XYZ file of N, CA, C and O in Angstrom:
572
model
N -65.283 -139.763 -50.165
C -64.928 -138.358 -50.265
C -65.039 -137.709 -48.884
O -66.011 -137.763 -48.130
N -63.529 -136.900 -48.625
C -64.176 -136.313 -47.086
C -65.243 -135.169 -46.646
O -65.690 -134.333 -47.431
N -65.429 -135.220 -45.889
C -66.898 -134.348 -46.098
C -66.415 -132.776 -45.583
O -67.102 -131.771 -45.761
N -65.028 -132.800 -44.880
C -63.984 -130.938 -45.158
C -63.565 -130.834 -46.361
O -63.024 -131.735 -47.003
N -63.797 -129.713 -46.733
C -62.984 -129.316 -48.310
C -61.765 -128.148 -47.922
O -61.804 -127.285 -47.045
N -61.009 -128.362 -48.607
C -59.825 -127.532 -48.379
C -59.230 -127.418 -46.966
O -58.472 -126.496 -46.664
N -59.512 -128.155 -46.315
C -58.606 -128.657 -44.533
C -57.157 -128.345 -44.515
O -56.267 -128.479 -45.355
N -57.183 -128.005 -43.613
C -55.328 -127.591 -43.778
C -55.382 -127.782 -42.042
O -56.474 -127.822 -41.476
N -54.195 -127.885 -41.336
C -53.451 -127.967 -40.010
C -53.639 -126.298 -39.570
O -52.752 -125.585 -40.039
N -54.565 -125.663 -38.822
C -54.352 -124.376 -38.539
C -53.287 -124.238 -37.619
O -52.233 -123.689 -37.944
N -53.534 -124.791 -36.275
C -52.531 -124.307 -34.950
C -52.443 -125.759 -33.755
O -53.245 -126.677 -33.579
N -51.564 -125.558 -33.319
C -51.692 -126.756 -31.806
C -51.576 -125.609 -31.154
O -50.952 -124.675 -31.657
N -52.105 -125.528 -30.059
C -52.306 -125.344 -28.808
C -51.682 -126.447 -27.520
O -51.495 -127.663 -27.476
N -51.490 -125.333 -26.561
C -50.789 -126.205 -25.492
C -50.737 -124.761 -24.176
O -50.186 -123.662 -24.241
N -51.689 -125.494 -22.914
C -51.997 -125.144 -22.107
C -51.158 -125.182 -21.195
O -50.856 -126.314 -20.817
N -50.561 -124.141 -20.595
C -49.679 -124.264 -19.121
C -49.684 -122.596 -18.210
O -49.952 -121.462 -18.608
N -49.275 -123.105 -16.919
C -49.184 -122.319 -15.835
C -48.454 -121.236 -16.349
O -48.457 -120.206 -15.675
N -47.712 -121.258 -17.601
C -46.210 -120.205 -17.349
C -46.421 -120.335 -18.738
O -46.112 -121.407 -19.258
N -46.963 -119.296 -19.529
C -47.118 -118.941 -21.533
C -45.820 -118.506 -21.663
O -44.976 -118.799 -22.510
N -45.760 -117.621 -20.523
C -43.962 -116.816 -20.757
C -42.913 -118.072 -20.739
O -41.964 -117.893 -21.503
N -42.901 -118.912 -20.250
C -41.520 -119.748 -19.899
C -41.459 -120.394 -21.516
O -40.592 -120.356 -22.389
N -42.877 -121.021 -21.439
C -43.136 -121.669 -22.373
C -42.905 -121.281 -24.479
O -42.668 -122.010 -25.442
N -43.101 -120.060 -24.338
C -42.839 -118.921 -25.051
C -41.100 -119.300 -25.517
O -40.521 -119.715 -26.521
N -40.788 -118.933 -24.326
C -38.739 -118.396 -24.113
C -38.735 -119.847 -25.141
O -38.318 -119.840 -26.300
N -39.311 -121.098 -24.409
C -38.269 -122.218 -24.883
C -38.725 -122.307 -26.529
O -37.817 -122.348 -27.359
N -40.061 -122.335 -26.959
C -40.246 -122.605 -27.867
C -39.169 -121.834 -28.810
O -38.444 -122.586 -29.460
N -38.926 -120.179 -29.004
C -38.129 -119.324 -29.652
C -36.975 -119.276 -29.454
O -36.257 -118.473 -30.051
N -36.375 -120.413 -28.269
C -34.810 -120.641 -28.513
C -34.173 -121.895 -29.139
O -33.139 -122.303 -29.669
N -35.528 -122.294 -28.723
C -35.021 -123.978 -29.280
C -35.442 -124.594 -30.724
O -34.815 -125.583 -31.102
N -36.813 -123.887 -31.832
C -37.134 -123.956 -32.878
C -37.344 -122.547 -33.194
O -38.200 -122.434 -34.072
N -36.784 -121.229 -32.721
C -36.438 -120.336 -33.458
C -38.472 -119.656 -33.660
O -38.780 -118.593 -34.199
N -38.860 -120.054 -33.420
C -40.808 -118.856 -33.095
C -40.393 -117.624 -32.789
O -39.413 -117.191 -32.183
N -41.410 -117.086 -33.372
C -41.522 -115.906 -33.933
C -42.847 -115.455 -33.100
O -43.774 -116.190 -33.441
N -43.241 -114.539 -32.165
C -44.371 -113.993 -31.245
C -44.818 -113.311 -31.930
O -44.106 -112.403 -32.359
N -46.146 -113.406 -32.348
C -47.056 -112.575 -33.196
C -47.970 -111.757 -32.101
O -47.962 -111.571 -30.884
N -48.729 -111.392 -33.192
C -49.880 -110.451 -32.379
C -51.369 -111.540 -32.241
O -51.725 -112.464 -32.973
N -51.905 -111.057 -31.180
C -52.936 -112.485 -30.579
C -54.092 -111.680 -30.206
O -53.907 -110.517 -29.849
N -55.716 -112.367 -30.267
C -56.366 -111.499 -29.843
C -56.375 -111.312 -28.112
O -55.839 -112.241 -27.507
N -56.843 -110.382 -27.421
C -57.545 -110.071 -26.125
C -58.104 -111.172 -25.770
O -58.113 -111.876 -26.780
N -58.547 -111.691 -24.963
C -59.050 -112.515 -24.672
C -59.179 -112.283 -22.842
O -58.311 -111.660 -22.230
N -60.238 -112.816 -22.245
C -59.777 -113.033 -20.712
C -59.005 -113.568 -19.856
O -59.117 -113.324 -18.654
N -58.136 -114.350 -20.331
C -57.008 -115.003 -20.198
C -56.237 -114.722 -20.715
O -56.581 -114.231 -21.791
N -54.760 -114.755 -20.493
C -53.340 -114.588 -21.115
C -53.133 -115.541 -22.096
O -53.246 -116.744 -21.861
N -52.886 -115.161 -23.008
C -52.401 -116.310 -24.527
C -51.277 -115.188 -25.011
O -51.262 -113.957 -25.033
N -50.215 -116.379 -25.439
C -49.312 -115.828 -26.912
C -49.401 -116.856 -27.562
O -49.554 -118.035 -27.242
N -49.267 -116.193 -28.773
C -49.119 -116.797 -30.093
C -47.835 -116.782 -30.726
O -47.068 -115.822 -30.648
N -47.527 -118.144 -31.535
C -46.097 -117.888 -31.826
C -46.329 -118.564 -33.273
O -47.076 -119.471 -33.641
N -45.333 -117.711 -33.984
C -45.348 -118.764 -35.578
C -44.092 -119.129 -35.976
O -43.145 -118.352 -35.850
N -43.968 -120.294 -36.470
C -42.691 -120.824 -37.228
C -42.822 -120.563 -38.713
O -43.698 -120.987 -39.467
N -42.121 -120.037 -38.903
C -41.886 -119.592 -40.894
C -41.975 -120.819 -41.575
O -41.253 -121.720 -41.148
N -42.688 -121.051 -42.522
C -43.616 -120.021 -43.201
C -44.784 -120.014 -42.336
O -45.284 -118.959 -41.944
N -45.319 -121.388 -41.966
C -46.871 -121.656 -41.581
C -47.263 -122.202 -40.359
O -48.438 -122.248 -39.996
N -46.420 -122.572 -39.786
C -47.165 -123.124 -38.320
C -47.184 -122.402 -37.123
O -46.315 -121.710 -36.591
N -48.290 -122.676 -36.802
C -48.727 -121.896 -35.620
C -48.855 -122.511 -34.253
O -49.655 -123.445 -34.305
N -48.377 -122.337 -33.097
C -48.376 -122.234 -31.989
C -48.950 -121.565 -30.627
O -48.408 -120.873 -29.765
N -50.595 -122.176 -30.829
C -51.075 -120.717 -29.383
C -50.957 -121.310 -27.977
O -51.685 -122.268 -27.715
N -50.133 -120.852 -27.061
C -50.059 -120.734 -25.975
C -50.894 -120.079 -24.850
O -50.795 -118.868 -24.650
N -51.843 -120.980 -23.996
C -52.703 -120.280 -23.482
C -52.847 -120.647 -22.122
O -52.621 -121.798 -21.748
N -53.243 -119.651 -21.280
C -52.922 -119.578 -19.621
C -53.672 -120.776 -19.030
O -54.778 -121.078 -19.478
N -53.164 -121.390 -18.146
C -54.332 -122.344 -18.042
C -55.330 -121.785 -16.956
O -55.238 -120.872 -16.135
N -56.385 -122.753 -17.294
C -57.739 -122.359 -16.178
C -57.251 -122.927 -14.798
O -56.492 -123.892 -14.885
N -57.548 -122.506 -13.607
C -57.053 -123.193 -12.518
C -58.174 -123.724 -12.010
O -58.109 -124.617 -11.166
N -59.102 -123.338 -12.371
C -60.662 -124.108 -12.287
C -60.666 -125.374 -12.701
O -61.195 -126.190 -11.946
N -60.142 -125.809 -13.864
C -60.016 -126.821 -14.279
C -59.225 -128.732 -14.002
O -58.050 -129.035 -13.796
N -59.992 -129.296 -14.075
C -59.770 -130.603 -13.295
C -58.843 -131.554 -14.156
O -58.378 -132.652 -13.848
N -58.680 -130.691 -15.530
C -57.746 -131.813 -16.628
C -56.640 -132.248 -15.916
O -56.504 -131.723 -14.810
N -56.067 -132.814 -16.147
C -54.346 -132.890 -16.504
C -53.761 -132.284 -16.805
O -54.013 -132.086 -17.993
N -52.768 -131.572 -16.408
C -52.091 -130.214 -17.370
C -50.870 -130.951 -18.687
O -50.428 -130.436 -19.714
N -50.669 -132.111 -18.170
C -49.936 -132.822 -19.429
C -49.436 -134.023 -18.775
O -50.054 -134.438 -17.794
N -48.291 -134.702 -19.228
C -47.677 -136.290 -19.248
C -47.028 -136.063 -17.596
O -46.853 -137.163 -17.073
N -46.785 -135.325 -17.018
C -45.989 -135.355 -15.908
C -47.282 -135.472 -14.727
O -47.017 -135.913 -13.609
N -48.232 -135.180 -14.964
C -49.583 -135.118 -14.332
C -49.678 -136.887 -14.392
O -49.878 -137.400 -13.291
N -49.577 -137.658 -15.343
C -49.963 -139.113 -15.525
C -49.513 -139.789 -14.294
O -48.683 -139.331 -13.509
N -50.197 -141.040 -14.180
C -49.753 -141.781 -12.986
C -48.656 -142.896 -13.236
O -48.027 -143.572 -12.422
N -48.620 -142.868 -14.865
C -47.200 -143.805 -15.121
C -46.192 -142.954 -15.311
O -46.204 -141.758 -15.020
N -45.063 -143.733 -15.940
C -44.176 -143.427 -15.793
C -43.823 -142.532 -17.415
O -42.716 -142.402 -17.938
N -44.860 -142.134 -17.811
C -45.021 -141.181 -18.940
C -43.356 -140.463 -19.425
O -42.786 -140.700 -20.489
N -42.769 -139.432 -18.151
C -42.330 -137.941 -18.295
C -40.781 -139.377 -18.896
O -39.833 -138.815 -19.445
N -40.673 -140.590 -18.798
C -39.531 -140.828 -19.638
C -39.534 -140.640 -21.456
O -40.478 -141.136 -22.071
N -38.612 -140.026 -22.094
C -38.781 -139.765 -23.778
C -38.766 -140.887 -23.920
O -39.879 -141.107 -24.396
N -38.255 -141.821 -23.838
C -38.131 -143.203 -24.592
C -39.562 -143.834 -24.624
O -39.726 -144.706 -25.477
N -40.589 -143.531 -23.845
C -41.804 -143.967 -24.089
C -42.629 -142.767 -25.015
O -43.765 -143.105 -25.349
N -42.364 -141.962 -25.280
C -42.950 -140.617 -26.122
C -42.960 -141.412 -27.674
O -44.048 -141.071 -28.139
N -42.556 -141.937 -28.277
C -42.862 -142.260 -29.665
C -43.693 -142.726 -29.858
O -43.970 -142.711 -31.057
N -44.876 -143.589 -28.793
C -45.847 -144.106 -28.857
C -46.879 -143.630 -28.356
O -47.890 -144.330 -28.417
N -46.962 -142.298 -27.703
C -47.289 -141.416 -27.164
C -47.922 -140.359 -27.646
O -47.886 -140.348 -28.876
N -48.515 -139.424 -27.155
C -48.679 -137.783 -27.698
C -47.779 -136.906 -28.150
O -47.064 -136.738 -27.161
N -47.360 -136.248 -28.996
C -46.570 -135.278 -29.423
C -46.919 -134.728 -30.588
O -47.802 -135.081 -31.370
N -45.549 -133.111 -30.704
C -45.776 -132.643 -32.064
C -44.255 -132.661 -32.050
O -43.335 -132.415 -31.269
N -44.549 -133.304 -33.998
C -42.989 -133.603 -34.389
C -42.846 -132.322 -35.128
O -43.740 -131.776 -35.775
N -41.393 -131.818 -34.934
C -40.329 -130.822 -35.827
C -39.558 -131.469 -36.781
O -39.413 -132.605 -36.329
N -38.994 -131.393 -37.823
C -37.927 -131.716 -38.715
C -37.393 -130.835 -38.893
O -37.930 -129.785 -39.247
N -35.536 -131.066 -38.605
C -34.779 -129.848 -38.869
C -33.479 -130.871 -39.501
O -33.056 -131.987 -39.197
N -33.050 -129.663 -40.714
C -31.509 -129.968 -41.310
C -30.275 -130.407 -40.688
O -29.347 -131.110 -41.085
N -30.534 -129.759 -39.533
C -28.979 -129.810 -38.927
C -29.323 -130.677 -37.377
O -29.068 -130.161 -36.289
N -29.815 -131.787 -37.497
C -30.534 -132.987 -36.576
C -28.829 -132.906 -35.581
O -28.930 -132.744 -34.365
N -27.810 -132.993 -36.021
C -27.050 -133.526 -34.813
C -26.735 -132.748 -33.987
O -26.825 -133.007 -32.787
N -26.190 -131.350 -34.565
C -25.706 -130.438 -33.461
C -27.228 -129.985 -32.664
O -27.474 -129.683 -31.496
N -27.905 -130.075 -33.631
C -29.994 -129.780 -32.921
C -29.871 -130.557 -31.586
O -29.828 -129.969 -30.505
N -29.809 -132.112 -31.727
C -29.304 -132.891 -30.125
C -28.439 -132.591 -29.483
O -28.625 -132.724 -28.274
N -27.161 -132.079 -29.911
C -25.523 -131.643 -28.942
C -26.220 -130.409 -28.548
O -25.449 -130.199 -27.612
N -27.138 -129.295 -28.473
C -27.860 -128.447 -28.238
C -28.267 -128.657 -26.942
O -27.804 -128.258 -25.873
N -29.642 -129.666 -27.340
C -30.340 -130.052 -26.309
C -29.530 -130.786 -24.836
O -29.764 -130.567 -23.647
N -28.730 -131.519 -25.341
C -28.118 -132.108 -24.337
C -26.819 -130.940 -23.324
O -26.248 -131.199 -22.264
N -26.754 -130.022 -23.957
C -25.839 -129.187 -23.550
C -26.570 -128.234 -22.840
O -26.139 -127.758 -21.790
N -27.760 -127.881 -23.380
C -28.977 -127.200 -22.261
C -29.458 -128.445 -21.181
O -30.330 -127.897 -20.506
N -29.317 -129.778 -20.720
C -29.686 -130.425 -19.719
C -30.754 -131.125 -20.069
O -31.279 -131.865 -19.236
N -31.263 -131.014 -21.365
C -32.716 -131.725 -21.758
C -32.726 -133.142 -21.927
O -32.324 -133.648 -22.975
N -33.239 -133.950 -20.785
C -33.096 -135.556 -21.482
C -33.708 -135.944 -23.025
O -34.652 -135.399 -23.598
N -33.199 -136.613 -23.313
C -33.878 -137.107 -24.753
C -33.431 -138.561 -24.972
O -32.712 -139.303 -24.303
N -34.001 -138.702 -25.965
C -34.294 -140.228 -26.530
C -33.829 -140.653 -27.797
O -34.223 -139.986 -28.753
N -33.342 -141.275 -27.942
C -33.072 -141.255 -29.957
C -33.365 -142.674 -30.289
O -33.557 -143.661 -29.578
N -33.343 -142.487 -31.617
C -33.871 -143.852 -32.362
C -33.921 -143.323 -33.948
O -34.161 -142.182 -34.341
N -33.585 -144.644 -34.815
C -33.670 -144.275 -36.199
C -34.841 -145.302 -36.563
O -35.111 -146.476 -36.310
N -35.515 -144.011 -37.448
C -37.240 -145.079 -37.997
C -36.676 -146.470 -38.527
O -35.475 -146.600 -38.763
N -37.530 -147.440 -38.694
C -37.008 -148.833 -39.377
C -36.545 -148.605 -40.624
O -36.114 -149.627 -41.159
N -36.477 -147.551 -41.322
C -35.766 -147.607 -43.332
C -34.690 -147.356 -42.836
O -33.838 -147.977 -43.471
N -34.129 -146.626 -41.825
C -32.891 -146.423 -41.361
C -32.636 -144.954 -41.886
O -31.500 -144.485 -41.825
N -33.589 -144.300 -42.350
C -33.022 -143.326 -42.998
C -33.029 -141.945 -42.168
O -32.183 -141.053 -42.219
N -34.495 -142.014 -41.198
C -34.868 -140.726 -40.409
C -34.386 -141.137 -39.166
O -34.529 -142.239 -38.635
N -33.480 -139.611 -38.524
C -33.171 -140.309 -37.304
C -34.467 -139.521 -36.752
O -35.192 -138.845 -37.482
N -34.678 -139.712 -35.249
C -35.453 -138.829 -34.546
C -35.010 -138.876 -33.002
O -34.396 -139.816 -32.497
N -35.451 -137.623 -32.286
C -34.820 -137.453 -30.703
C -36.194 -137.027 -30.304
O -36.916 -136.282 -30.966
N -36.509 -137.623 -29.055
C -37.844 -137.559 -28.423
C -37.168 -136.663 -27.079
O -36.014 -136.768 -26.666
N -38.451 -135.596 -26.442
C -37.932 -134.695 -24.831
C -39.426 -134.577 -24.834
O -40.374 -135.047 -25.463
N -39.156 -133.524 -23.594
C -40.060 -132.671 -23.547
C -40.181 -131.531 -23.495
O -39.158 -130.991 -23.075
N -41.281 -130.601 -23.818
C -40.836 -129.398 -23.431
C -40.782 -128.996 -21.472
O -40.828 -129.864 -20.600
N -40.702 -127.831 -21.278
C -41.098 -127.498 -19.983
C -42.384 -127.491 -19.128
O -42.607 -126.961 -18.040
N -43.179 -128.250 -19.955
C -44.680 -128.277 -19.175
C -44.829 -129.368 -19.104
O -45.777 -129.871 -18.502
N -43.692 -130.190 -19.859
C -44.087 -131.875 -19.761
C -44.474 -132.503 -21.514
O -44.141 -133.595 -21.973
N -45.187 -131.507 -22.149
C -45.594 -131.427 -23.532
C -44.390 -132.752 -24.363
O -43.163 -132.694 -24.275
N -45.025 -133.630 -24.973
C -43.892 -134.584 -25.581
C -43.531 -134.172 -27.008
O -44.373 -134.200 -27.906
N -42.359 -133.817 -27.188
C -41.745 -133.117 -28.431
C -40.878 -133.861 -29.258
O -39.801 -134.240 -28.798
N -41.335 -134.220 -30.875
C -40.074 -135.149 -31.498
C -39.376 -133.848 -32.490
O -39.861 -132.757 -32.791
N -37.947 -134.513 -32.868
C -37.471 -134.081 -34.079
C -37.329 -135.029 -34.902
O -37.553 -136.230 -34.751
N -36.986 -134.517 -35.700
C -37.163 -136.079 -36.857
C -35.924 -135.209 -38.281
O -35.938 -134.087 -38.786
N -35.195 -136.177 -38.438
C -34.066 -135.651 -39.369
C -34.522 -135.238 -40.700
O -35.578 -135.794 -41.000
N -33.977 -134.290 -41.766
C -34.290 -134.168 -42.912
C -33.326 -133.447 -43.914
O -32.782 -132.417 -43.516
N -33.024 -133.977 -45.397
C -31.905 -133.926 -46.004
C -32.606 -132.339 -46.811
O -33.645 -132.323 -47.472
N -31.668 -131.052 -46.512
C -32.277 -129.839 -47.173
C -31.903 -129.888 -48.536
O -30.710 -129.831 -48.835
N -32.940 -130.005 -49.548
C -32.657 -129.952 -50.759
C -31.632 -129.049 -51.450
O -30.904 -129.273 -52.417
N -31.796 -127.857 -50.603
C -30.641 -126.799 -51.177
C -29.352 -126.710 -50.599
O -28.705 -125.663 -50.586
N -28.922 -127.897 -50.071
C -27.743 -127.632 -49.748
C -26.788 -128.398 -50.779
O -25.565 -128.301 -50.677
């Protein structure tokens, strides 16, 4: 038995130099929605995708010695075709092909591949901080 009761996925987070840039792409490219966020001493936005997922975007520390993401790595990470085995957060959207004729028409490299049932396709990028991003295909019941 797990020892959380009622666990649910609250938010990912994702740290970069530029919340604003980072912001723009998320709400053009999966459609986020900028909510209201607390104060804090640092710059954060918050963004939500309908109904439930959440997205906080937060300034990074420059104090800090991390990695700011995959482009920071000393391999050869920032290629998508190595991202499926990798770090990321996956999206699923209805309309998967023109979703890629999109991306590729904005300049975004990507990656594709269909899972082994053959049934899900998926396209691996990144975002603008380097962040590794999948989509993953899905048949909308109501159509």
């Amino acid at each position: 038995m797990a020892v959380a009761k009622g666990a649910f996925l609250n938010h990912v987070s994702r740290e970069s130099t530029d919340i604003n840039r980072l912001a723009k792409f998320y709400q053009e490219i999966f459609g986020f929605e900028q909510i209201e966020n607390p104060k804090f001493e640092f710059n954060v936005i918050w963004l939500k995708l309908p109904p439930s997922f959440f997205l906080h975007l937060i300034e990074r520390n420059p104090e800090t010695k991390l990695p700011e993401g995959p482009w920071s790595a000393t391999s050869a990470v920032a290629d998508p075709k190595n991202l499926f085995r990798g770090h990321h957060i996956c999206f699923s959207v209805s309309n998967f092909d023109s979703f890629v004729q999109t991306l590729k028409e904005k300049g975004i490299e990507t990656h594709q591949r269909t899972q082994p049932n053959g049934k899900t396709k998926q396209v691996f990028f990144f975002d603008p901080d380097g962040n590794g991003l999948e989509v993953a295909s899905w048949e909308d019941p109501e159509k």
